[in-house]
MMTF fields as JSON, N, C-alpha, C and O atoms, coordinates in Angstrom:
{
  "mmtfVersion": "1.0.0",
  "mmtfProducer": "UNKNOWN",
  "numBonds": 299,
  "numAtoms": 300,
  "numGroups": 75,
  "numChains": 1,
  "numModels": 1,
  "chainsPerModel": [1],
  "groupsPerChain": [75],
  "chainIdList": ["A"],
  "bondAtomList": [4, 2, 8, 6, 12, 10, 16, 14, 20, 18, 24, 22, 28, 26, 32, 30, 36, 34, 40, 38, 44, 42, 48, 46, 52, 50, 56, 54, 60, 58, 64, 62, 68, 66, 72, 70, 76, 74, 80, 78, 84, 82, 88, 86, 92, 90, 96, 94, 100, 98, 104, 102, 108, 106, 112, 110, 116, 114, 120, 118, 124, 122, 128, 126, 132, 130, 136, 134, 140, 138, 144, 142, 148, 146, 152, 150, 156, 154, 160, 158, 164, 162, 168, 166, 172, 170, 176, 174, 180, 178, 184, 182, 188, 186, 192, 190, 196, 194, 200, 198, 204, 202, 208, 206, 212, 210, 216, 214, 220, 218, 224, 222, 228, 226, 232, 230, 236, 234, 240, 238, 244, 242, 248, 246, 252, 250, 256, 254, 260, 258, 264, 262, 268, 266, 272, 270, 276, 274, 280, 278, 284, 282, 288, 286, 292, 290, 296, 294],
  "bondOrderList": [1, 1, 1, 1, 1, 1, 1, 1, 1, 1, 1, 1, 1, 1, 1, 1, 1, 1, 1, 1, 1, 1, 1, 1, 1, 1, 1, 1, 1, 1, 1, 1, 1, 1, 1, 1, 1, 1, 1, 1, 1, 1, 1, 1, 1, 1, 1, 1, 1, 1, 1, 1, 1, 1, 1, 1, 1, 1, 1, 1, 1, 1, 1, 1, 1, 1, 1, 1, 1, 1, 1, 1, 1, 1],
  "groupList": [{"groupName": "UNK", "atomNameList": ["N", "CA", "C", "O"], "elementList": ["N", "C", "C", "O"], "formalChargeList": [0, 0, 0, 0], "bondAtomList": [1, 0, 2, 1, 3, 2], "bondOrderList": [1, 1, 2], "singleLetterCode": "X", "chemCompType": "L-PEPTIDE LINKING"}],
  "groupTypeList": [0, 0, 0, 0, 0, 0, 0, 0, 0, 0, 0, 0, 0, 0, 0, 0, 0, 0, 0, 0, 0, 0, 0, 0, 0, 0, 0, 0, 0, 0, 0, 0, 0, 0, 0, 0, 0, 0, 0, 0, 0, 0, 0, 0, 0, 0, 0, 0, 0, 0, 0, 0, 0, 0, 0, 0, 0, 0, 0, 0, 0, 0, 0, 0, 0, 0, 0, 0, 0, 0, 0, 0, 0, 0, 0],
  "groupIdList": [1, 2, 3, 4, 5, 6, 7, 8, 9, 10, 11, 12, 13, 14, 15, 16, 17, 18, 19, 20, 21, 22, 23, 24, 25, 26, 27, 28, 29, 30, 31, 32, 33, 34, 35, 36, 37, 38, 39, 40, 41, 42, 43, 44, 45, 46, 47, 48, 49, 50, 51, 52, 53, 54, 55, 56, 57, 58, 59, 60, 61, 62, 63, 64, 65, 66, 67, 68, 69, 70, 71, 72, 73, 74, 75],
  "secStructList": [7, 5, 7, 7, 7, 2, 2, 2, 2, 2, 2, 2, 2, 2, 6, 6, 6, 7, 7, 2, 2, 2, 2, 2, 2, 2, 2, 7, 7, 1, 1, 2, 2, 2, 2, 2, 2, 2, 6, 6, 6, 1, 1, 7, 7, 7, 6, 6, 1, 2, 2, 2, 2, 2, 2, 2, 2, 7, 7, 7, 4, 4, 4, 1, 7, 7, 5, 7, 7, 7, 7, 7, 7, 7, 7],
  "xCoordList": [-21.827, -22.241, -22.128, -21.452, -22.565, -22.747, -22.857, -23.416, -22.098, -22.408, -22.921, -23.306, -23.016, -23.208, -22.024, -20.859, -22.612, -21.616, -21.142, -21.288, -20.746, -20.547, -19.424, -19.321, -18.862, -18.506, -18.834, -18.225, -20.568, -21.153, -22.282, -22.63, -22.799, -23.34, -22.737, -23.225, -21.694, -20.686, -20.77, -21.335, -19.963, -20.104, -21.466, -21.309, -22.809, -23.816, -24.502, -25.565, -23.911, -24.004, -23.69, -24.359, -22.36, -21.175, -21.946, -22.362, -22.3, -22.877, -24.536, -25.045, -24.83, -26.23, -26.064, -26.892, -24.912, -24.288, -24.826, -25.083, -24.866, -25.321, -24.084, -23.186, -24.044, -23.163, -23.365, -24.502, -22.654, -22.799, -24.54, -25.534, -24.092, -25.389, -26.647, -27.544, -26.835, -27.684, -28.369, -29.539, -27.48, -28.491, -28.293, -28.913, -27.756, -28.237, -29.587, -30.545, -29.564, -31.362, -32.26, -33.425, -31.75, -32.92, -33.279, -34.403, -31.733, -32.357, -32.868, -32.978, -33.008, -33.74, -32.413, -32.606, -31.432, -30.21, -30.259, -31.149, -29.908, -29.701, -28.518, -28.254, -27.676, -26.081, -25.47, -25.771, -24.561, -24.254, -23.284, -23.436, -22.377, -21.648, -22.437, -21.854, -23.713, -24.486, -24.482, -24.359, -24.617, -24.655, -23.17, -23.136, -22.171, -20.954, -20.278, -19.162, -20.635, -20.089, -20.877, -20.357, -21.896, -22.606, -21.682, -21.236, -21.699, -21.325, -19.671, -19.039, -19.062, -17.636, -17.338, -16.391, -18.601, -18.488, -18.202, -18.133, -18.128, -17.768, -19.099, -18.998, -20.406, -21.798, -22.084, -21.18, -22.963, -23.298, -24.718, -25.033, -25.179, -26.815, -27.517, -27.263, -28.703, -29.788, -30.643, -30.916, -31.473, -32.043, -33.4, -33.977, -33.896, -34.808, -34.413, -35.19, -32.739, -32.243, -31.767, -31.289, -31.98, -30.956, -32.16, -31.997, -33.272, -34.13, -34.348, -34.526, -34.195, -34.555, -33.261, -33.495, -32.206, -31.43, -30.939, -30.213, -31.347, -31.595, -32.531, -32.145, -33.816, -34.682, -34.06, -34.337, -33.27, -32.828, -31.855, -31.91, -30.921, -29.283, -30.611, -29.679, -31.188, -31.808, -31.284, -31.649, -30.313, -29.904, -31.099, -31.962, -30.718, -31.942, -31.242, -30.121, -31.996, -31.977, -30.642, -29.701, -30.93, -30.206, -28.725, -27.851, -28.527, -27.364, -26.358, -25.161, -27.099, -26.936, -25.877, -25.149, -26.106, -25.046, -24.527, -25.123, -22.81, -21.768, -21.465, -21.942, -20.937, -20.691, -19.128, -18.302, -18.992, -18.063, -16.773, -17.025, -16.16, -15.247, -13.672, -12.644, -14.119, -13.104, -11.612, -11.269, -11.089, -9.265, -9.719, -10.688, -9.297, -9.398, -7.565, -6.879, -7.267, -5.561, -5.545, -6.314, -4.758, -4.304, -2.696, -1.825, -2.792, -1.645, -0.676, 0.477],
  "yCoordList": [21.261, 20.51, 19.012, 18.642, 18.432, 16.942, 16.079, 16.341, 14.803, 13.952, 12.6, 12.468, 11.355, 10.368, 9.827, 9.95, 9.201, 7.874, 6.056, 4.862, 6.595, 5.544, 3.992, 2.802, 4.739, 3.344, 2.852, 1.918, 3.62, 2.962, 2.079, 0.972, 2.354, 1.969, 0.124, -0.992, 0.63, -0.498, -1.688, -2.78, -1.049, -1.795, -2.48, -3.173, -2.407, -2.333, -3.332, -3.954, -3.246, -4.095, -5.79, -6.823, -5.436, -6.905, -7.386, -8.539, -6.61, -7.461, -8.475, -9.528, -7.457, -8.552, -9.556, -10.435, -9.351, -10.456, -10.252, -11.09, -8.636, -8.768, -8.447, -7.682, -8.824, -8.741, -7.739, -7.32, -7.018, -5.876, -5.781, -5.056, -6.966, -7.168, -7.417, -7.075, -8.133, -8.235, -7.195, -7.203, -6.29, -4.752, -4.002, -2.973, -3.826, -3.253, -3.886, -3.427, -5.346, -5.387, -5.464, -5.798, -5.113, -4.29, -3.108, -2.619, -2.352, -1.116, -0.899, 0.269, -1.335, -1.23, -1.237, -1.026, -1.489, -0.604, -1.794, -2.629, -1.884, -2.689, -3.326, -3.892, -3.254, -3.925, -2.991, -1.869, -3.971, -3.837, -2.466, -1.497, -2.638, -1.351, -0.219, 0.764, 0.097, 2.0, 1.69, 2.681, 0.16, 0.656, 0.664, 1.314, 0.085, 0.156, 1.307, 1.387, 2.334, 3.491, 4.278, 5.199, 3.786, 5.076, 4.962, 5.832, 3.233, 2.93, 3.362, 3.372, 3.683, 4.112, 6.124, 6.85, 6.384, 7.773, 8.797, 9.941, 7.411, 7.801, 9.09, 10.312, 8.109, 8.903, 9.382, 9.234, 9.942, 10.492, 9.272, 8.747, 9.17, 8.94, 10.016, 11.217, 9.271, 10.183, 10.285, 9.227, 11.851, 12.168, 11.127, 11.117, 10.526, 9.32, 8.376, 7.446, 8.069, 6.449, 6.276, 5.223, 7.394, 7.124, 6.62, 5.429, 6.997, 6.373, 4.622, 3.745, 4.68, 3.571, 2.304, 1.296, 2.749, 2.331, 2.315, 1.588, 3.003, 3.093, 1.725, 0.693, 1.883, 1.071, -0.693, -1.539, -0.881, -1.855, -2.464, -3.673, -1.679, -2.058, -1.735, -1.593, -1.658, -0.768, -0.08, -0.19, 0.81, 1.719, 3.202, 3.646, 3.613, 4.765, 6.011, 6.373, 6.668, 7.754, 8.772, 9.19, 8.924, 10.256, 9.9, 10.752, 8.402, 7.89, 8.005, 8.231, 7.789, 7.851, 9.093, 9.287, 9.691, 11.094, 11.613, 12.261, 12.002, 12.319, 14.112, 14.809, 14.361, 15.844, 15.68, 14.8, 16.656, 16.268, 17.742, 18.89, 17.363, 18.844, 19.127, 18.502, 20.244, 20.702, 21.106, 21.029, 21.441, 21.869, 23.406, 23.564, 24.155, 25.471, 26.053, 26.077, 26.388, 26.689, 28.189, 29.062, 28.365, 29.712, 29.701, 28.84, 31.59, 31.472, 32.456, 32.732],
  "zCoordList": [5.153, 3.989, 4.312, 5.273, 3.782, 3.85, 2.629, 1.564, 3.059, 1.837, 2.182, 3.344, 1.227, 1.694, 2.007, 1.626, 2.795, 3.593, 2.554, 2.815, 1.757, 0.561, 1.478, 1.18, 2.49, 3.327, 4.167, 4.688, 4.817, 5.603, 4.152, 4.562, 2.785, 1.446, 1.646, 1.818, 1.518, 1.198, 2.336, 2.278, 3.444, 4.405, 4.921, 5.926, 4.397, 5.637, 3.58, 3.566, 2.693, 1.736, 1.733, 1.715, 1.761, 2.503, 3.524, 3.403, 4.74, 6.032, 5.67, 6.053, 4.809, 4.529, 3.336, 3.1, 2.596, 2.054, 0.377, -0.488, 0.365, -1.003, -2.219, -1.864, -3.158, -4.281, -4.786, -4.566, -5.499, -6.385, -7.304, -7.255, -8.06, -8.62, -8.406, -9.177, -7.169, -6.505, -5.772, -5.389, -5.626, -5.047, -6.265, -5.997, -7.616, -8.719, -8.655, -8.033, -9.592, -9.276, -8.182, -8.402, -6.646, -6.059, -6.261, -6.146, -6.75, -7.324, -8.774, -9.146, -9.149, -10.603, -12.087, -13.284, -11.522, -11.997, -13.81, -13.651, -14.539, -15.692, -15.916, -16.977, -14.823, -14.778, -13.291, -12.884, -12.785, -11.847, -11.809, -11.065, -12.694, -12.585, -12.771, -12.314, -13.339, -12.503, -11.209, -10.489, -10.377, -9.223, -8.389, -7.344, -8.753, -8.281, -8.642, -8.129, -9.448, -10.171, -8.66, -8.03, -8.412, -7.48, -5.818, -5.07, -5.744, -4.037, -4.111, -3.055, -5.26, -4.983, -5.277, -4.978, -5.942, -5.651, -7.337, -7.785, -7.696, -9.392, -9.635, -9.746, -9.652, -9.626, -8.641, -7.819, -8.246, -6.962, -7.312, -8.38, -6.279, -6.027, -6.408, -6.306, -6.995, -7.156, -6.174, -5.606, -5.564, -4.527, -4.729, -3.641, -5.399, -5.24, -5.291, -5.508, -5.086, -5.409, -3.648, -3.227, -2.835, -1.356, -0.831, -0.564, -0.572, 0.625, 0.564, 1.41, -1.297, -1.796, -1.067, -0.401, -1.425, -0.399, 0.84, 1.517, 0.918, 2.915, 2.994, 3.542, 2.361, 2.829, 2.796, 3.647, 1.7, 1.209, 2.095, 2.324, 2.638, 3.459, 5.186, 5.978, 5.595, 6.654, 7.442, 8.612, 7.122, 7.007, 7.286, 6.529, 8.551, 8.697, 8.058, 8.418, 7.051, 6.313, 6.754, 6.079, 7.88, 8.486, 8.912, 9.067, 9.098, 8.557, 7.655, 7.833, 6.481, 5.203, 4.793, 3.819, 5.791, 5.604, 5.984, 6.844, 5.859, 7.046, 6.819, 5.923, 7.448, 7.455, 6.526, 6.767, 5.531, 4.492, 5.356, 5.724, 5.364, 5.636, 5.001, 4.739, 4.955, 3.945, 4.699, 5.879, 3.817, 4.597, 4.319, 3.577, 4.68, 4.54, 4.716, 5.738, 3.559, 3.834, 4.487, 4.086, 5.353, 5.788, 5.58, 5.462, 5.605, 4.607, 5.613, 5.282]
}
């Protein structure tokens, strides 16, 4: 399974020097916190809001997503 990479989101945000708000309105967002609720994991992204940001941070797609892994307890 896989998820996004919300600290490569973050990180690859900061480096091009954008503010919270400033990539809400690249993304269409109406206030910064829908989009800071998404880059910390509160929301998930929506499957038409990631490419959009990929495209934005340039960030290639397949990036965008780490392999999530679980603990599995044995007993």
């Amino acid at each position: 399974m896989y998820k996004v990479n919300l600290q490569l989101i973050k990180d690859s945000r900061l480096e091009k020097g954008y503010s919270l708000q400033e990539m809400a309105d690249l993304m269409g967002f109406n206030d910064k916190a829908k989009y800071f609720r998404r880059e910390t994991g509160e929301y998930n992204f929506k499957p038409e809001e990631i490419p959009q940001a990929a495209k934005i941070l340039g960030i290639p797609l397949k990036n965008f997503f780490i392999k999530k892994v679980s603990k599995i307890e044995i007993n």
